[in-house]
CSV table of C-alpha atoms in Angstrom, one decimal:
chain,number,residue,atom,x,y,z
A,858,PRO,CA,46.2,-57.2,-13.0
A,859,GLY,CA,46.8,-59.9,-14.7
A,860,ARG,CA,47.4,-57.6,-18.1
A,861,ALA,CA,50.5,-57.6,-20.0
A,862,ARG,CA,52.6,-54.3,-20.4
A,863,PRO,CA,54.4,-53.0,-22.5
A,864,MET,CA,58.5,-52.7,-22.1
A,865,ALA,CA,59.7,-49.6,-21.9
A,866,THR,CA,62.5,-48.5,-24.1
A,867,ARG,CA,64.7,-45.8,-23.0
A,868,GLU,CA,63.7,-43.2,-25.6
A,869,SER,CA,60.4,-43.5,-24.5
A,870,ARG,CA,61.6,-42.9,-20.9
A,871,ARG,CA,62.7,-39.5,-22.3
A,872,SER,CA,60.4,-38.3,-23.9
A,873,PRO,CA,58.6,-37.2,-20.5
A,874,ARG,CA,61.6,-35.4,-19.4
A,875,ARG,CA,61.7,-33.8,-23.6
A,876,THR,CA,58.1,-32.5,-22.5
A,877,LEU,CA,58.9,-30.7,-19.6
A,878,LEU,CA,62.3,-29.0,-21.6
A,879,LEU,CA,59.2,-27.2,-23.6
A,880,ILE,CA,57.1,-25.8,-21.6
A,881,PRO,CA,59.8,-23.0,-20.1
A,882,LEU,CA,59.9,-22.9,-23.8
A,883,LEU,CA,56.8,-22.3,-24.6
A,884,VAL,CA,56.2,-20.3,-22.0
A,885,ALA,CA,59.0,-17.4,-22.9
A,886,ALA,CA,57.2,-16.8,-25.7
A,887,ILE,CA,53.9,-16.2,-24.5
A,888,VAL,CA,55.6,-13.6,-23.3
A,889,LEU,CA,57.6,-12.1,-25.7
A,890,VAL,CA,54.6,-12.3,-28.1
A,891,ALA,CA,52.0,-11.5,-26.1
A,892,PRO,CA,53.3,-7.9,-25.3
A,893,ALA,CA,54.0,-7.4,-29.6
A,894,ALA,CA,49.5,-8.5,-29.9
A,895,ALA,CA,48.7,-6.0,-27.4
A,896,ALA,CA,51.1,-3.0,-29.4
A,897,HIS,CA,49.9,-3.7,-32.4
A,898,ASP,CA,46.1,-3.7,-31.2
A,899,ASP,CA,46.8,-0.2,-30.2
A,900,ALA,CA,48.4,0.7,-32.8
A,901,SER,CA,46.1,-0.2,-34.4
A,902,ASP,CA,42.7,1.4,-32.0
A,903,ASP,CA,45.5,4.9,-32.0
A,904,SER,CA,45.3,4.5,-35.9
A,905,THR,CA,40.6,4.5,-35.7
A,906,GLU,CA,40.3,7.3,-32.9
A,907,GLU,CA,42.7,9.7,-33.4
A,908,PHE,CA,41.8,12.7,-30.6
A,909,THR,CA,40.4,16.1,-33.4
A,910,THR,CA,38.3,18.8,-32.7
A,911,ALA,CA,35.1,19.5,-35.4
A,912,GLU,CA,32.8,22.2,-35.3
A,913,PHE,CA,29.8,21.5,-33.7
A,914,LEU,CA,26.4,23.3,-33.4
A,915,ALA,CA,24.1,22.6,-30.4
A,916,PRO,CA,20.5,21.2,-31.1
A,917,THR,CA,18.1,23.2,-30.6
A,918,ASP,CA,15.4,20.8,-29.4
A,919,GLY,CA,17.4,19.5,-26.1
A,920,SER,CA,17.4,16.1,-28.6
A,921,LEU,CA,21.2,13.9,-27.9
A,922,VAL,CA,23.7,14.3,-29.2
A,923,THR,CA,25.9,10.6,-29.8
A,924,PHE,CA,29.1,12.1,-29.2
A,925,ASP,CA,32.3,10.3,-30.9
A,926,PRO,CA,35.4,12.3,-29.8
A,927,SER,CA,35.3,14.5,-32.5
A,928,THR,CA,32.5,15.6,-31.7
A,929,LEU,CA,33.2,15.8,-28.1
A,930,PHE,CA,36.1,17.7,-27.6
A,931,GLY,CA,34.1,20.1,-30.0
A,932,ALA,CA,31.1,20.6,-27.9
A,933,LEU,CA,33.5,21.3,-25.2
A,934,VAL,CA,35.1,24.4,-26.8
A,935,ASN,CA,31.5,26.2,-25.8
A,936,HIS,CA,29.7,24.2,-23.9
A,937,THR,CA,28.9,22.5,-20.9
A,938,VAL,CA,28.8,18.5,-21.5
A,939,VAL,CA,26.1,16.0,-19.8
A,940,VAL,CA,27.4,13.0,-21.3
A,941,ALA,CA,26.4,9.1,-20.9
A,942,PHE,CA,29.1,6.6,-21.9
A,943,THR,CA,27.0,3.5,-23.3
A,944,VAL,CA,27.7,0.3,-24.4
A,945,GLU,CA,24.7,-1.7,-26.4
A,946,TRP,CA,24.5,-5.0,-24.8
A,947,CYS,CA,23.3,-2.6,-21.0
A,948,ALA,CA,20.2,-3.1,-19.8
A,949,LEU,CA,20.7,-0.7,-17.5
A,950,CYS,CA,22.3,1.4,-20.4
A,951,THR,CA,19.8,1.2,-22.4
A,952,GLY,CA,16.4,1.9,-19.9
A,953,TYR,CA,18.4,4.9,-19.3
A,954,VAL,CA,18.8,6.3,-22.4
A,955,PRO,CA,15.2,7.0,-22.2
A,956,GLU,CA,15.0,8.9,-18.5
A,957,PHE,CA,18.2,11.0,-20.1
A,958,ALA,CA,16.4,12.1,-22.5
A,959,ARG,CA,13.9,13.8,-20.6
A,960,VAL,CA,16.8,14.8,-18.9
A,961,ALA,CA,18.5,16.9,-21.6
A,962,ALA,CA,14.6,18.0,-22.8
A,963,ALA,CA,14.3,19.2,-19.5
A,964,PHE,CA,17.2,21.3,-19.2
A,965,ALA,CA,16.3,22.4,-22.8
A,966,ASP,CA,14.3,25.5,-21.7
A,967,ALA,CA,16.5,26.3,-18.8
A,968,ASN,CA,20.2,26.4,-20.9
A,969,VAL,CA,20.8,30.7,-21.1
A,970,THR,CA,18.7,31.8,-18.4
A,971,ASP,CA,20.1,29.4,-15.6
A,972,ASP,CA,23.5,31.7,-14.1
A,973,GLY,CA,24.9,27.9,-13.1
A,974,LEU,CA,25.1,27.0,-16.8
A,975,THR,CA,27.1,30.2,-17.3
A,976,PRO,CA,31.1,29.0,-16.8
A,977,GLY,CA,33.8,30.6,-14.8
A,978,ASP,CA,35.6,29.4,-11.4
A,979,ASP,CA,33.8,28.9,-8.8
A,980,ASP,CA,34.7,31.8,-7.0
A,981,GLU,CA,33.2,34.4,-9.1
A,982,SER,CA,30.9,37.1,-7.7
A,983,ASP,CA,27.4,38.1,-8.6
A,984,GLU,CA,27.6,40.9,-10.6
A,985,GLN,CA,30.2,39.0,-12.1
A,986,GLU,CA,28.1,37.0,-13.2
A,987,GLU,CA,25.2,39.0,-14.4
A,988,THR,CA,28.1,40.7,-16.8
A,989,THR,CA,29.1,37.7,-18.5
A,990,ARG,CA,25.1,36.3,-18.9
A,991,ARG,CA,24.3,39.7,-20.4
A,992,ARG,CA,27.2,39.4,-22.7
A,993,GLN,CA,26.0,35.7,-23.6
A,994,PRO,CA,22.7,36.2,-26.4
A,995,ARG,CA,19.7,34.4,-25.4
A,996,ASP,CA,19.5,33.0,-28.5
A,997,ASP,CA,22.6,32.5,-29.6
A,998,PRO,CA,22.6,28.2,-29.9
A,999,GLY,CA,26.9,28.8,-29.5
A,1000,SER,CA,26.9,30.6,-26.7
A,1001,SER,CA,28.9,28.7,-24.0
A,1002,SER,CA,25.8,28.9,-21.7
A,1003,LYS,CA,24.3,26.2,-23.7
A,1004,LEU,CA,23.9,23.2,-21.8
A,1005,VAL,CA,24.4,19.8,-24.3
A,1006,PHE,CA,23.6,16.1,-23.7
A,1007,GLY,CA,25.4,13.7,-25.6
A,1008,THR,CA,26.5,9.9,-25.7
A,1009,VAL,CA,29.6,7.6,-25.6
A,1010,ASP,CA,29.7,4.3,-27.0
A,1011,ALA,CA,32.5,3.0,-24.5
A,1012,GLU,CA,32.8,0.0,-26.4
A,1013,ARG,CA,33.6,1.6,-29.5
A,1014,HIS,CA,35.3,4.1,-27.7
A,1015,LYS,CA,37.7,2.4,-25.5
A,1016,ARG,CA,39.8,5.5,-25.8
A,1017,LEU,CA,37.2,8.1,-25.5
A,1018,ALA,CA,36.1,6.1,-22.4
A,1019,ALA,CA,39.2,5.5,-20.8
A,1020,THR,CA,40.7,9.8,-21.6
A,1021,PHE,CA,37.7,10.5,-19.1
A,1022,GLY,CA,38.1,7.4,-16.2
A,1023,VAL,CA,35.1,5.5,-17.3
A,1024,THR,CA,35.1,1.9,-16.0
A,1025,ASN,CA,31.7,0.6,-16.5
A,1026,ALA,CA,28.1,1.1,-17.9
A,1027,PRO,CA,26.6,3.3,-17.4
A,1028,TYR,CA,29.3,6.1,-16.8
A,1029,VAL,CA,27.1,9.7,-16.9
A,1030,ALA,CA,29.4,12.5,-16.2
A,1031,LEU,CA,29.6,16.8,-16.3
A,1032,LEU,CA,31.9,17.9,-18.6
A,1033,ARG,CA,32.0,22.0,-17.5
A,1034,ASN,CA,33.0,23.6,-20.3
A,1035,ASP,CA,36.7,25.3,-19.5
A,1036,ASP,CA,36.9,23.6,-16.2
A,1037,TRP,CA,36.5,19.8,-17.6
A,1038,TYR,CA,40.1,19.6,-18.2
A,1039,ASP,CA,43.8,20.2,-15.7
A,1040,ARG,CA,44.7,24.5,-17.2
A,1041,ALA,CA,48.5,23.9,-16.5
A,1042,THR,CA,48.9,20.6,-18.5
A,1043,GLY,CA,46.5,20.1,-20.3
A,1044,VAL,CA,45.4,16.9,-19.1
A,1045,PRO,CA,41.4,15.1,-18.8
A,1046,HIS,CA,39.8,15.2,-15.0
A,1047,SER,CA,40.3,12.0,-14.6
A,1048,PRO,CA,37.7,10.4,-13.5
A,1049,ALA,CA,35.4,12.8,-14.1
A,1050,THR,CA,32.5,14.4,-11.9
A,1051,ARG,CA,29.7,11.0,-12.5
A,1052,PHE,CA,26.7,11.1,-10.7
A,1053,GLY,CA,26.1,7.9,-8.7
A,1054,GLY,CA,22.9,8.9,-7.7
A,1055,TYR,CA,20.4,6.1,-9.1
A,1056,LEU,CA,19.3,5.7,-13.1
A,1057,ALA,CA,16.3,7.9,-13.5
A,1058,PHE,CA,15.2,10.7,-14.5
A,1059,ALA,CA,14.6,12.8,-11.0
A,1060,PRO,CA,17.5,11.8,-9.5
A,1061,THR,CA,19.6,12.4,-12.2
A,1062,VAL,CA,18.1,16.7,-12.0
A,1063,GLU,CA,18.5,16.9,-9.1
A,1064,TRP,CA,22.4,16.7,-9.2
A,1065,LEU,CA,22.3,18.2,-12.0
A,1066,ASN,CA,20.4,21.6,-9.9
A,1067,ALA,CA,23.3,20.8,-6.8
A,1068,ARG,CA,26.0,20.9,-9.9
A,1069,LEU,CA,25.0,24.0,-11.1
A,1070,GLY,CA,22.7,26.2,-9.4
A,1071,THR,CA,19.6,25.9,-11.9
A,1072,ASN,CA,16.3,25.1,-10.7
A,1073,VAL,CA,15.3,23.1,-13.5
A,1074,HIS,CA,11.7,20.6,-11.8
A,1075,ALA,CA,11.5,17.0,-11.8
A,1076,LYS,CA,8.9,15.7,-9.9
A,1077,PRO,CA,10.6,13.4,-7.3
A,1078,ILE,CA,10.8,9.6,-7.8
A,1079,VAL,CA,10.0,9.1,-3.9
A,1080,ALA,CA,8.6,11.9,-1.8
A,1081,ASP,CA,9.4,12.5,1.8
A,1082,LEU,CA,6.4,13.0,4.1
A,1083,SER,CA,6.0,14.6,7.3
A,1084,THR,CA,3.3,14.6,9.5
A,1085,GLU,CA,2.9,18.3,8.4
A,1086,THR,CA,2.3,17.1,5.0
A,1087,ILE,CA,0.9,13.8,4.6
A,1088,ASP,CA,-2.8,14.7,5.3
A,1089,ALA,CA,-2.2,17.0,2.2
A,1090,TYR,CA,0.2,15.3,-0.3
A,1091,VAL,CA,-2.3,12.1,0.2
A,1092,ALA,CA,-5.4,14.2,-0.8
A,1093,ASP,CA,-4.6,15.5,-3.5
A,1094,PRO,CA,-7.6,14.3,-5.6
A,1095,ASN,CA,-5.7,14.7,-9.1
A,1096,ALA,CA,-3.4,11.9,-7.9
A,1097,ASP,CA,-3.0,8.5,-7.2
A,1098,VAL,CA,-1.2,8.4,-4.4
A,1099,LEU,CA,1.1,5.5,-2.7
A,1100,VAL,CA,3.1,5.9,0.5
A,1101,GLU,CA,5.2,3.7,2.3
A,1102,PHE,CA,5.8,3.8,6.0
A,1103,TYR,CA,9.0,2.8,7.2
A,1104,ALA,CA,11.8,2.9,9.6
A,1105,PRO,CA,15.6,2.8,9.3
A,1106,TRP,CA,16.4,0.5,11.3
A,1107,CYS,CA,14.5,-1.5,9.9
A,1108,GLY,CA,16.0,-4.2,7.3
A,1109,HIS,CA,13.1,-5.6,5.5
A,1110,CYS,CA,12.7,-1.7,4.5
A,1111,LYS,CA,16.8,-1.6,3.6
A,1112,GLN,CA,16.0,-5.0,1.5
A,1113,PHE,CA,12.8,-3.1,-0.4
A,1114,ALA,CA,14.4,0.5,-0.9
A,1115,PRO,CA,15.5,-0.2,-4.0
A,1116,PHE,CA,12.7,-1.9,-5.4
A,1117,TYR,CA,9.8,1.1,-4.3
A,1118,HIS,CA,12.7,3.4,-5.9
A,1119,GLU,CA,12.2,1.3,-8.8
A,1120,ILE,CA,8.5,1.7,-8.3
A,1121,GLY,CA,8.9,5.2,-7.9
A,1122,ALA,CA,11.0,5.4,-11.8
A,1123,HIS,CA,7.6,3.3,-12.9
A,1124,PHE,CA,5.7,6.3,-12.9
A,1125,SER,CA,8.2,9.5,-12.5
A,1126,ALA,CA,6.2,10.4,-16.0
A,1127,ASP,CA,2.9,9.9,-15.0
A,1128,PRO,CA,1.1,13.3,-13.6
A,1129,ARG,CA,-1.4,11.6,-11.8
A,1130,VAL,CA,1.0,9.1,-9.3
A,1131,LYS,CA,3.0,10.3,-6.4
A,1132,ILE,CA,5.1,7.8,-5.2
A,1133,ALA,CA,6.1,8.9,-1.2
A,1134,ARG,CA,7.1,7.4,1.5
A,1135,LEU,CA,7.3,8.3,6.0
A,1136,ASP,CA,10.2,7.6,7.9
A,1137,VAL,CA,7.7,5.9,10.8
A,1138,ASP,CA,10.5,7.1,13.4
A,1139,ALA,CA,10.6,10.6,13.4
A,1140,HIS,CA,6.8,11.1,12.4
A,1141,ARG,CA,4.8,8.7,15.1
A,1142,VAL,CA,2.2,10.5,15.6
A,1143,ALA,CA,1.8,10.4,11.5
A,1144,ALA,CA,2.1,6.5,10.8
A,1145,ASP,CA,-0.4,6.0,14.4
A,1146,SER,CA,-3.2,8.0,12.3
A,1147,TYR,CA,-2.5,6.0,9.6
A,1148,GLY,CA,-2.9,3.3,11.9
A,1149,VAL,CA,0.5,1.3,10.5
A,1150,THR,CA,1.4,-1.2,12.6
A,1151,GLY,CA,4.0,-2.7,10.5
A,1152,LEU,CA,6.9,-2.8,8.9
A,1153,PRO,CA,7.3,-1.8,5.3
A,1154,SER,CA,3.4,-0.4,5.1
A,1155,LEU,CA,2.4,0.2,1.7
A,1156,GLN,CA,-0.3,2.6,1.7
A,1157,LEU,CA,-2.6,3.4,-2.2
A,1158,PHE,CA,-5.2,6.8,-1.4
A,1159,PRO,CA,-6.7,6.1,-4.7
A,1160,ARG,CA,-8.9,8.9,-6.9
A,1161,GLY,CA,-12.1,9.2,-5.9
A,1162,TYR,CA,-11.3,7.2,-2.4
A,1163,LYS,CA,-9.4,9.5,0.3
A,1164,ARG,CA,-11.0,7.8,3.0
A,1165,ARG,CA,-8.3,5.7,4.2
A,1166,GLY,CA,-5.6,3.6,2.5
A,1167,LEU,CA,-5.4,0.9,1.1
A,1168,HIS,CA,-3.8,-2.0,2.9
A,1169,PHE,CA,-1.4,-3.6,0.0
A,1170,ARG,CA,-1.1,-7.2,1.5
A,1171,GLY,CA,0.9,-9.3,-1.1
A,1172,SER,CA,2.5,-11.9,0.3
A,1173,GLU,CA,5.5,-11.0,-2.5
A,1174,ARG,CA,6.8,-6.9,-2.2
A,1175,THR,CA,7.5,-6.5,-6.1
A,1176,PRO,CA,7.4,-3.8,-8.3
A,1177,ALA,CA,5.7,-5.2,-10.6
A,1178,ARG,CA,2.9,-6.9,-8.3
A,1179,ILE,CA,3.0,-2.9,-6.7
A,1180,ILE,CA,2.5,-1.3,-9.9
A,1181,SER,CA,-0.3,-3.8,-10.6
A,1182,PHE,CA,-1.5,-2.2,-7.2
A,1183,VAL,CA,-1.4,0.6,-8.1
A,1184,LYS,CA,-2.7,0.7,-11.5
A,1185,SER,CA,-6.1,-1.3,-10.3
A,1186,PRO,CA,-6.6,-1.0,-7.1
A,1187,GLN,CA,-10.6,-2.7,-8.0
A,1188,VAL,CA,-10.2,-5.6,-5.4
A,1189,TYR,CA,-8.6,-2.6,-2.7
A,1190,LEU,CA,-11.1,-0.4,-3.6
A,1191,VAL,CA,-14.1,-2.0,-3.5
A,1192,GLU,CA,-13.8,-4.1,-0.2
A,1193,ALA,CA,-12.3,-0.5,1.6
A,1194,THR,CA,-16.5,1.1,-0.2
A,1195,VAL,CA,-18.3,-2.0,1.2
A,1196,THR,CA,-16.7,-2.1,4.6
A,1197,ASP,CA,-16.9,1.3,5.3
A,1198,MET,CA,-20.7,1.2,4.8
A,1199,PRO,CA,-23.1,0.4,7.3
A,1200,GLU,CA,-25.2,-2.8,7.8
A,1201,TRP,CA,-27.5,-2.8,3.9
A,1202,ASP,CA,-25.9,0.6,2.6
A,1203,CYS,CA,-24.2,-1.9,0.7
A,1204,VAL,CA,-27.0,-3.8,-1.2
A,1205,LEU,CA,-29.1,-0.4,-1.9
A,1206,TRP,CA,-25.6,0.7,-3.1
A,1207,LEU,CA,-25.3,-2.2,-5.8
A,1208,GLU,CA,-28.9,-1.5,-6.4
A,1209,SER,CA,-28.4,2.1,-7.6
A,1210,ARG,CA,-26.1,1.7,-9.8
A,1211,GLY,CA,-28.5,-1.5,-11.4
A,1212,VAL,CA,-25.9,-4.5,-10.5
A,1213,LEU,CA,-28.8,-5.7,-8.9
A,1214,ALA,CA,-32.1,-4.6,-10.0
A,1215,ARG,CA,-34.0,-1.5,-8.1
A,1216,GLY,CA,-36.0,-3.8,-4.9
A,1217,GLU,CA,-35.5,-7.0,-6.2
A,1218,ILE,CA,-33.1,-7.5,-2.3
A,1219,SER,CA,-34.4,-4.8,-0.3
A,1220,GLY,CA,-37.6,-4.9,-0.9
A,1221,ARG,CA,-37.6,-8.8,0.4
A,1222,PHE,CA,-36.1,-7.2,3.7
A,1223,GLY,CA,-39.5,-4.1,4.0
A,1224,LEU,CA,-37.2,-1.5,2.1
A,1225,THR,CA,-39.3,1.3,0.0
A,1226,PRO,CA,-38.2,3.2,-2.9
A,1227,GLU,CA,-37.8,6.2,-0.8
A,1228,HIS,CA,-35.3,4.2,1.4
A,1229,LEU,CA,-33.8,3.9,-2.5
A,1230,ARG,CA,-33.9,7.7,-3.5
A,1231,ALA,CA,-33.2,9.2,-0.2
A,1232,PHE,CA,-29.6,6.6,-0.6
A,1233,GLU,CA,-29.0,7.9,-3.7
A,1234,SER,CA,-29.7,11.9,-3.2
A,1235,VAL,CA,-26.8,11.0,-0.4
A,1236,ALA,CA,-24.9,9.7,-2.6
A,1237,ARG,CA,-25.4,12.8,-4.9
A,1238,ASP,CA,-24.7,15.6,-3.2
A,1239,GLY,CA,-22.1,13.6,-0.3
A,1240,THR,CA,-22.7,16.0,1.8
A,1241,LYS,CA,-25.1,15.9,5.6
A,1242,GLY,CA,-28.0,17.6,5.8
A,1243,GLU,CA,-28.9,20.3,8.4
A,1244,GLY,CA,-31.5,18.4,10.2
A,1245,ASP,CA,-29.7,15.2,10.1
A,1246,GLU,CA,-27.7,16.0,13.2
A,1247,ALA,CA,-31.5,17.7,15.5
A,1248,ALA,CA,-33.1,14.1,15.1
A,1249,GLY,CA,-30.4,13.2,17.8
A,1250,ASP,CA,-30.6,9.8,15.7
A,1251,ASP,CA,-27.2,7.5,15.5
A,1252,THR,CA,-29.5,5.2,13.3
A,1253,ALA,CA,-30.5,7.9,11.4
A,1254,GLY,CA,-27.9,10.0,11.0
A,1255,GLY,CA,-24.8,9.4,13.0
A,1256,LYS,CA,-22.4,6.8,10.9
A,1257,GLU,CA,-21.1,6.9,7.4
A,1258,ALA,CA,-21.6,5.0,4.3
A,1259,GLY,CA,-19.6,4.9,1.5
A,1260,ASP,CA,-19.4,5.5,-2.0
A,1261,ALA,CA,-17.0,4.7,-4.9
A,1262,THR,CA,-17.2,7.8,-6.9
A,1263,SER,CA,-17.4,10.3,-4.1
A,1264,GLY,CA,-14.9,8.9,-1.5
A,1265,GLY,CA,-17.6,8.1,1.3
A,1266,THR,CA,-21.8,10.4,1.8
A,1267,THR,CA,-23.3,10.8,5.6
A,1268,ARG,CA,-25.5,7.9,5.2
A,1269,ARG,CA,-29.6,9.4,6.3
A,1270,VAL,CA,-31.1,5.8,5.9
A,1271,SER,CA,-32.7,4.7,9.0
A,1272,TYR,CA,-32.9,0.6,8.5
A,1273,GLU,CA,-35.4,0.5,11.5
A,1274,ASP,CA,-38.2,-1.5,9.4
A,1275,ILE,CA,-35.8,-4.1,8.1
A,1276,ASP,CA,-38.5,-7.4,8.8
A,1277,PRO,CA,-36.3,-9.1,10.9
A,1278,ASP,CA,-38.8,-12.6,9.7
A,1279,ALA,CA,-37.3,-12.1,6.0
A,1280,ASP,CA,-35.8,-14.7,4.4
A,1281,ALA,CA,-32.1,-14.4,4.4
A,1282,ASP,CA,-31.6,-16.9,2.5
A,1283,ASP,CA,-33.6,-16.8,-0.2
A,1284,ALA,CA,-31.6,-13.3,-1.0
A,1285,ALA,CA,-28.1,-14.7,-0.7
A,1286,ARG,CA,-29.5,-17.4,-3.2
A,1287,ALA,CA,-31.1,-14.0,-5.1
A,1288,MET,CA,-27.8,-12.2,-5.1
A,1289,ILE,CA,-25.6,-15.5,-6.3
A,1290,ALA,CA,-27.5,-15.9,-8.7
A,1291,ALA,CA,-27.4,-12.1,-10.2
A,1292,ALA,CA,-23.6,-12.8,-10.0
A,1293,HIS,CA,-23.6,-15.8,-11.8
A,1294,ARG,CA,-24.8,-13.5,-14.6
A,1295,TRP,CA,-22.4,-10.6,-14.2
A,1296,ALA,CA,-19.3,-13.2,-14.0
A,1297,GLY,CA,-21.2,-15.5,-17.7
A,1298,ARG,CA,-20.9,-12.0,-19.4
A,1299,SER,CA,-17.1,-11.6,-18.0
A,1300,ARG,CA,-17.8,-8.5,-15.9
A,1301,TRP,CA,-16.0,-10.1,-12.9
A,1302,LEU,CA,-15.7,-6.4,-11.0
A,1303,GLU,CA,-20.3,-6.0,-10.7
A,1304,THR,CA,-19.7,-9.9,-9.4
A,1305,MET,CA,-17.0,-9.2,-7.0
A,1306,GLU,CA,-19.7,-6.5,-5.4
A,1307,ILE,CA,-22.1,-7.9,-4.3
A,1308,LEU,CA,-20.2,-11.5,-3.5
A,1309,THR,CA,-18.6,-9.0,-1.5
A,1310,CYS,CA,-21.3,-7.0,-0.1
A,1311,VAL,CA,-23.1,-10.7,1.1
A,1312,SER,CA,-20.1,-11.3,2.7
A,1313,HIS,CA,-19.8,-8.2,4.7
A,1314,THR,CA,-23.8,-8.3,5.3
A,1315,PRO,CA,-24.2,-10.0,8.5
A,1316,ALA,CA,-27.7,-11.5,7.1
A,1317,LEU,CA,-27.1,-12.6,4.5
A,1318,ARG,CA,-23.5,-14.3,5.3
A,1319,ARG,CA,-24.8,-16.3,8.0
A,1320,THR,CA,-26.9,-17.8,5.8
A,1321,GLY,CA,-26.2,-21.5,4.4
A,1322,ILE,CA,-25.1,-20.4,0.7
A,1323,GLY,CA,-24.4,-17.3,2.3
A,1324,SER,CA,-21.2,-18.8,4.2
A,1325,SER,CA,-20.3,-22.1,2.2
A,1326,PRO,CA,-16.8,-22.9,0.4
A,1327,ALA,CA,-18.3,-22.6,-3.1
A,1328,MET,CA,-19.3,-18.9,-2.1
A,1329,TRP,CA,-15.7,-17.6,-0.9
A,1330,ASN,CA,-14.3,-20.0,-4.1
A,1331,PHE,CA,-16.8,-17.4,-5.9
A,1332,LEU,CA,-16.0,-13.9,-4.6
A,1333,ASP,CA,-11.7,-15.7,-4.6
A,1334,ASN,CA,-12.4,-16.6,-8.8
A,1335,ALA,CA,-14.3,-12.9,-9.6
A,1336,LYS,CA,-11.1,-10.7,-7.1
A,1337,LEU,CA,-8.3,-13.6,-9.5
A,1338,HIS,CA,-10.0,-11.7,-12.8
A,1339,VAL,CA,-10.8,-8.4,-11.4
A,1340,GLU,CA,-6.9,-8.2,-10.5
A,1341,ASP,CA,-6.2,-9.8,-14.2
A,1342,PRO,CA,-8.7,-9.5,-17.1
A,1343,SER,CA,-6.4,-12.1,-19.7
A,1344,LEU,CA,-7.9,-14.8,-17.8
A,1345,ALA,CA,-11.3,-13.3,-18.5
A,1346,ALA,CA,-10.1,-14.7,-22.3
A,1347,SER,CA,-8.8,-18.4,-20.9
A,1348,GLY,CA,-12.0,-20.3,-20.6
A,1349,PHE,CA,-11.4,-21.4,-17.6
A,1350,ALA,CA,-14.9,-21.9,-16.1
A,1351,ASP,CA,-16.9,-21.9,-12.9
A,1352,ASP,CA,-20.3,-23.1,-10.8
A,1353,SER,CA,-18.3,-21.5,-7.7
A,1354,ALA,CA,-21.5,-20.9,-5.5
A,1355,GLY,CA,-23.3,-23.2,-8.1
A,1356,GLY,CA,-24.5,-26.3,-5.6
A,1357,GLU,CA,-28.8,-25.7,-4.6
A,1358,ASP,CA,-28.8,-23.2,-6.4
A,1359,GLY,CA,-28.4,-23.7,-9.8
A,1360,SER,CA,-31.6,-23.6,-11.0
A,1361,ASP,CA,-32.1,-19.7,-10.4
A,1362,ASP,CA,-29.1,-19.2,-12.6
A,1363,GLY,CA,-31.2,-19.7,-15.8
A,1364,GLU,CA,-29.4,-19.5,-19.4
A,1365,ASP,CA,-26.0,-18.5,-17.6
A,1366,GLY,CA,-25.9,-20.0,-14.6
A,1367,GLY,CA,-22.0,-20.8,-15.3
A,1368,ALA,CA,-19.4,-18.6,-15.3
A,1369,THR,CA,-17.4,-18.3,-17.8
């Protein structure tokens, strides 16, 4: 309003009409030019990727072959080929290729001996298969029983990928010798027989075993347990065993399943770690015996401690957190070990290992060196003596005490001589001062062991310093450092549980 506008001329009124008339012409030009450009691109692709057959010699060491069209078709003349179509920028491809290489190595020794690798019709008789195998020299690299593994860059060889119906990556295909194409037309089967399982070593091996009739061993990513097998499985003394208790109807279990397979894949190459699961609906007896109260429930049975499962209590069930739990369960293990012990055993346990000075705490409560020697004897052999049951004393022989090395011992130590008038507060101060000294040397595991013992022993826990927020903060800080050792280098200072006990800490008072 109030602004002068130029008068529209006849020419200016025509310009929008002319613009509208030009739009159809532009669209027509694009439609006509685009096929020509595409045809040019296809022509350039055809010229750069001709399908020829090159002479091929299979590797003898089970290594992966990097295929192009000529080497792939050359290999298919005499070999069954398992090929993974990948692209460089695909993170999933990058992660799977090392697993695929492990599959190739696992099948390297089975190539010339397994029935499933010999070509022929599916209805071929056993006698014919045996005859075929006998005709093939065992050491002949050109034998058609040789299974070859390799990769193809699907982005570089687009026509080759399209020939076998590859639409995404990684795409793992099984191309059986003399059966990868239609014999009547000579046209390759598209899409090729594809592996559709979890992209890791064990599932790939299992799939090939099923397809080829081979029996190549692969530790399963996640083993399925039953009431009959779980006890022996978790008791394996040479393996850390993680078990998930789940139910098919559990929504949280379904969401967690892919992550649990990631954990299994992470440890699939480690013989010292076993990952398993148990369906609580199908095996209620086992679920009850292992104290399952919520789903999904994760329990770790580490080497050296098989008395009971260590429950993963983290709020975030991420693969990284659970992998860390399996690799470094010290916090859970210390808590379980001390909890398993009767009152005062943890004090003798710490003194017997030099975490506390011998007699430093036990002597304050009237325990003698004989008590300590008796505990050490039990910790060494881990068994109950012949006279323990005959004594009829529940305090002396009927209860169990844990041991971090043996996984639990039978108690022989009597604590009837404990001095009820002992200064528990003074003893708690001395233990926390010792914890500070260990923390001052960045020995957080010993720090946590002492503080866990204080929290577990009623006489010490009921003292002023034993029940103080500072003590519990100190314990939480120690657990944090045990779980994440990198914090020790951060210079984080801790004056927890100092309070009125600061004078006892001496030069090592502050934990750094």
